[in-house]
Amino acid sequence: MANTYTKIYIMVVFAVKYRRTLLNDYVQQEAFNIMAAALRSMKCVPVEINGMPDHVHILYSLHPSVSISETVKQIKRQSSSWINQQSFFRGSFAWQEGYGAFSYSQSAIENVRAYIKKQKIHHQNSTFMTEYRGLLDKYNIEYEEEYLLKDPI
C-alpha cells in the first residue's frame, strides 16, 4: 500500500456476555495487554484501553488493510482465549455478540482518551447501558431496544 496515508481513530465498546461483572483489575490489565498486542499484530495502533468489570472501551488507530469488524473479532478471540486458558471462572468466558464502533477526529483524541481513562469515575453515576445508549444517540445510530446488547440465554 505504498503512498497510502490514513489516520482513522475508532473507539469500540463491547461487554462481557450477559454483562456479567467478571473482570477484576488483574484480569482487566492482562486482557488489555492482549488486546493491545492483537491490534499491533494487525498493524493498528492502540491509543487507550480501559473498562469496567462488565465492559471495555478501546481507542485505536485503524490500519487501512484491516476492517473494524476484523479488529474486534481478533481482540475478542485472543482475549477470551487467554482468559479461558487461565481458568479464572467456572465455565467459559465470552464476550457479548456485537459491539459499538465510533469514529473520532484527531482534535477529539485527548478528550476521548481522558473519557476512557476515567471509566471508574464515570460509572459511579452511570450504568453501562446508559452510557452505551448515550453513544448511540450522540452518533444518531438507530437501534431497537429489544436487541440492544442482548445475548441469547
GROMACS .gro file of C-alpha atoms in nm:
model
  153
    1MET     CA    1   0.000   0.000   0.000
    2ALA     CA    2   0.266   0.247  -0.098
    3ASN     CA    3   0.156   0.609  -0.082
    4THR     CA    4  -0.146   0.530   0.134
    5TYR     CA    5  -0.171   0.761   0.432
    6THR     CA    6  -0.450   0.741   0.686
    7LYS     CA    7  -0.528   0.831   1.044
    8ILE     CA    8  -0.865   0.685   1.135
    9TYR     CA    9  -0.943   0.674   1.506
   10ILE     CA   10  -1.204   0.425   1.622
   11MET     CA   11  -1.343   0.360   1.968
   12VAL     CA   12  -1.503   0.020   2.008
   13VAL     CA   13  -1.718  -0.073   2.303
   14PHE     CA   14  -1.834  -0.420   2.395
   15ALA     CA   15  -1.945  -0.606   2.704
   16VAL     CA   16  -1.894  -0.935   2.879
   17LYS     CA   17  -2.160  -1.186   2.775
   18TYR     CA   18  -2.480  -1.123   2.972
   19ARG     CA   19  -2.300  -0.810   3.101
   20ARG     CA   20  -2.169  -1.011   3.394
   21THR     CA   21  -1.919  -0.829   3.615
   22LEU     CA   22  -1.631  -1.073   3.579
   23LEU     CA   23  -1.327  -0.861   3.502
   24ASN     CA   24  -1.136  -0.772   3.817
   25ASP     CA   25  -0.840  -0.533   3.798
   26TYR     CA   26  -0.584  -0.808   3.733
   27VAL     CA   27  -0.786  -0.978   3.459
   28GLN     CA   28  -0.862  -0.640   3.301
   29GLN     CA   29  -0.499  -0.532   3.286
   30GLU     CA   30  -0.377  -0.858   3.139
   31ALA     CA   31  -0.667  -0.871   2.891
   32PHE     CA   32  -0.598  -0.509   2.789
   33ASN     CA   33  -0.234  -0.602   2.719
   34ILE     CA   34  -0.350  -0.889   2.498
   35MET     CA   35  -0.596  -0.660   2.320
   36ALA     CA   36  -0.319  -0.408   2.251
   37ALA     CA   37  -0.097  -0.687   2.115
   38ALA     CA   38  -0.380  -0.810   1.894
   39LEU     CA   39  -0.420  -0.461   1.749
   40ARG     CA   40  -0.047  -0.427   1.687
   41SER     CA   41  -0.044  -0.765   1.508
   42MET     CA   42  -0.294  -0.614   1.261
   43LYS     CA   43  -0.080  -0.300   1.219
   44CYS     CA   44  -0.329  -0.092   1.419
   45VAL     CA   45  -0.210   0.142   1.693
   46PRO     CA   46  -0.370   0.107   2.036
   47VAL     CA   47  -0.422   0.451   2.190
   48GLU     CA   48  -0.623   0.384   2.508
   49ILE     CA   49  -0.784   0.074   2.655
   50ASN     CA   50  -0.984   0.069   2.977
   51GLY     CA   51  -1.312  -0.052   3.109
   52MET     CA   52  -1.515  -0.184   3.394
   53PRO     CA   53  -1.581  -0.535   3.524
   54ASP     CA   54  -1.857  -0.576   3.262
   55HIS     CA   55  -1.731  -0.388   2.953
   56VAL     CA   56  -1.435  -0.247   2.761
   57HIS     CA   57  -1.357   0.072   2.565
   58ILE     CA   58  -1.075   0.057   2.311
   59LEU     CA   59  -0.949   0.359   2.119
   60TYR     CA   60  -0.714   0.277   1.834
   61SER     CA   61  -0.588   0.398   1.501
   62LEU     CA   62  -0.720   0.168   1.228
   63HIS     CA   63  -0.477   0.042   0.964
   64PRO     CA   64  -0.623   0.064   0.610
   65SER     CA   65  -0.558  -0.305   0.539
   66VAL     CA   66  -0.796  -0.431   0.808
   67SER     CA   67  -1.166  -0.377   0.881
   68ILE     CA   68  -1.318  -0.269   1.209
   69SER     CA   69  -1.507  -0.599   1.232
   70GLU     CA   70  -1.184  -0.796   1.188
   71THR     CA   71  -1.008  -0.598   1.461
   72VAL     CA   72  -1.293  -0.659   1.704
   73LYS     CA   73  -1.310  -1.027   1.610
   74GLN     CA   74  -0.939  -1.074   1.681
   75ILE     CA   75  -0.943  -0.866   2.002
   76LYS     CA   76  -1.233  -1.070   2.140
   77ARG     CA   77  -1.092  -1.403   2.022
   78GLN     CA   78  -0.743  -1.353   2.161
   79SER     CA   79  -0.851  -1.201   2.493
   80SER     CA   80  -1.127  -1.456   2.563
   81SER     CA   81  -0.892  -1.739   2.471
   82TRP     CA   82  -0.634  -1.613   2.723
   83ILE     CA   83  -0.897  -1.562   2.994
   84ASN     CA   84  -1.029  -1.916   2.940
   85GLN     CA   85  -0.677  -2.066   2.945
   86GLN     CA   86  -0.622  -1.910   3.287
   87SER     CA   87  -0.936  -2.079   3.428
   88PHE     CA   88  -1.037  -1.767   3.622
   89PHE     CA   89  -1.405  -1.859   3.608
   90ARG     CA   90  -1.617  -2.168   3.638
   91GLY     CA   91  -1.736  -2.243   3.288
   92SER     CA   92  -1.615  -2.049   2.989
   93PHE     CA   93  -1.572  -1.676   2.950
   94ALA     CA   94  -1.716  -1.499   2.645
   95TRP     CA   95  -1.775  -1.150   2.517
   96GLN     CA   96  -2.119  -1.042   2.402
   97GLU     CA   97  -2.208  -1.070   2.037
   98GLY     CA   98  -2.175  -0.739   1.857
   99TYR     CA   99  -2.012  -0.410   1.952
  100GLY     CA  100  -2.039  -0.037   1.906
  101ALA     CA  101  -1.781   0.143   1.691
  102PHE     CA  102  -1.745   0.520   1.680
  103SER     CA  103  -1.503   0.736   1.482
  104TYR     CA  104  -1.324   1.042   1.617
  105SER     CA  105  -1.123   1.324   1.464
  106GLN     CA  106  -0.764   1.397   1.562
  107SER     CA  107  -0.880   1.704   1.758
  108ALA     CA  108  -1.104   1.490   1.983
  109ILE     CA  109  -0.850   1.221   2.074
  110GLU     CA  110  -0.726   1.369   2.402
  111ASN     CA  111  -1.084   1.410   2.527
  112VAL     CA  112  -1.171   1.055   2.426
  113ARG     CA  113  -0.856   0.923   2.597
  114ALA     CA  114  -0.948   1.110   2.916
  115TYR     CA  115  -1.302   0.973   2.899
  116ILE     CA  116  -1.175   0.617   2.863
  117LYS     CA  117  -0.919   0.659   3.142
  118LYS     CA  118  -1.189   0.782   3.381
  119GLN     CA  119  -1.429   0.491   3.337
  120LYS     CA  120  -1.438   0.407   3.709
  121ILE     CA  121  -1.528   0.766   3.799
  122HIS     CA  122  -1.780   0.795   3.516
  123HIS     CA  123  -1.958   0.476   3.620
  124GLN     CA  124  -2.013   0.589   3.975
  125ASN     CA  125  -2.308   0.784   3.832
  126SER     CA  126  -2.397   0.599   3.513
  127THR     CA  127  -2.463   0.241   3.412
  128PHE     CA  128  -2.303   0.080   3.110
  129MET     CA  129  -2.635   0.067   2.925
  130THR     CA  130  -2.700   0.437   2.989
  131GLU     CA  131  -2.351   0.515   2.859
  132TYR     CA  132  -2.396   0.290   2.554
  133ARG     CA  133  -2.736   0.436   2.464
  134GLY     CA  134  -2.583   0.783   2.501
  135LEU     CA  135  -2.311   0.698   2.248
  136LEU     CA  136  -2.564   0.556   2.004
  137ASP     CA  137  -2.784   0.864   2.042
  138LYS     CA  138  -2.488   1.104   2.008
  139TYR     CA  139  -2.399   0.939   1.676
  140ASN     CA  140  -2.762   0.920   1.560
  141ILE     CA  141  -2.744   0.543   1.534
  142GLU     CA  142  -3.087   0.387   1.518
  143TYR     CA  143  -3.138   0.079   1.732
  144GLU     CA  144  -3.417  -0.137   1.860
  145GLU     CA  145  -3.418  -0.157   2.237
  146GLU     CA  146  -3.517  -0.524   2.238
  147TYR     CA  147  -3.197  -0.617   2.053
  148LEU     CA  148  -2.958  -0.380   2.228
  149LEU     CA  149  -2.670  -0.591   2.356
  150LYS     CA  150  -2.890  -0.889   2.415
  151ASP     CA  151  -2.735  -1.231   2.426
  152PRO     CA  152  -2.940  -1.545   2.382
  153ILE     CA  153  -2.978  -1.734   2.708
   0.00000   0.00000   0.00000
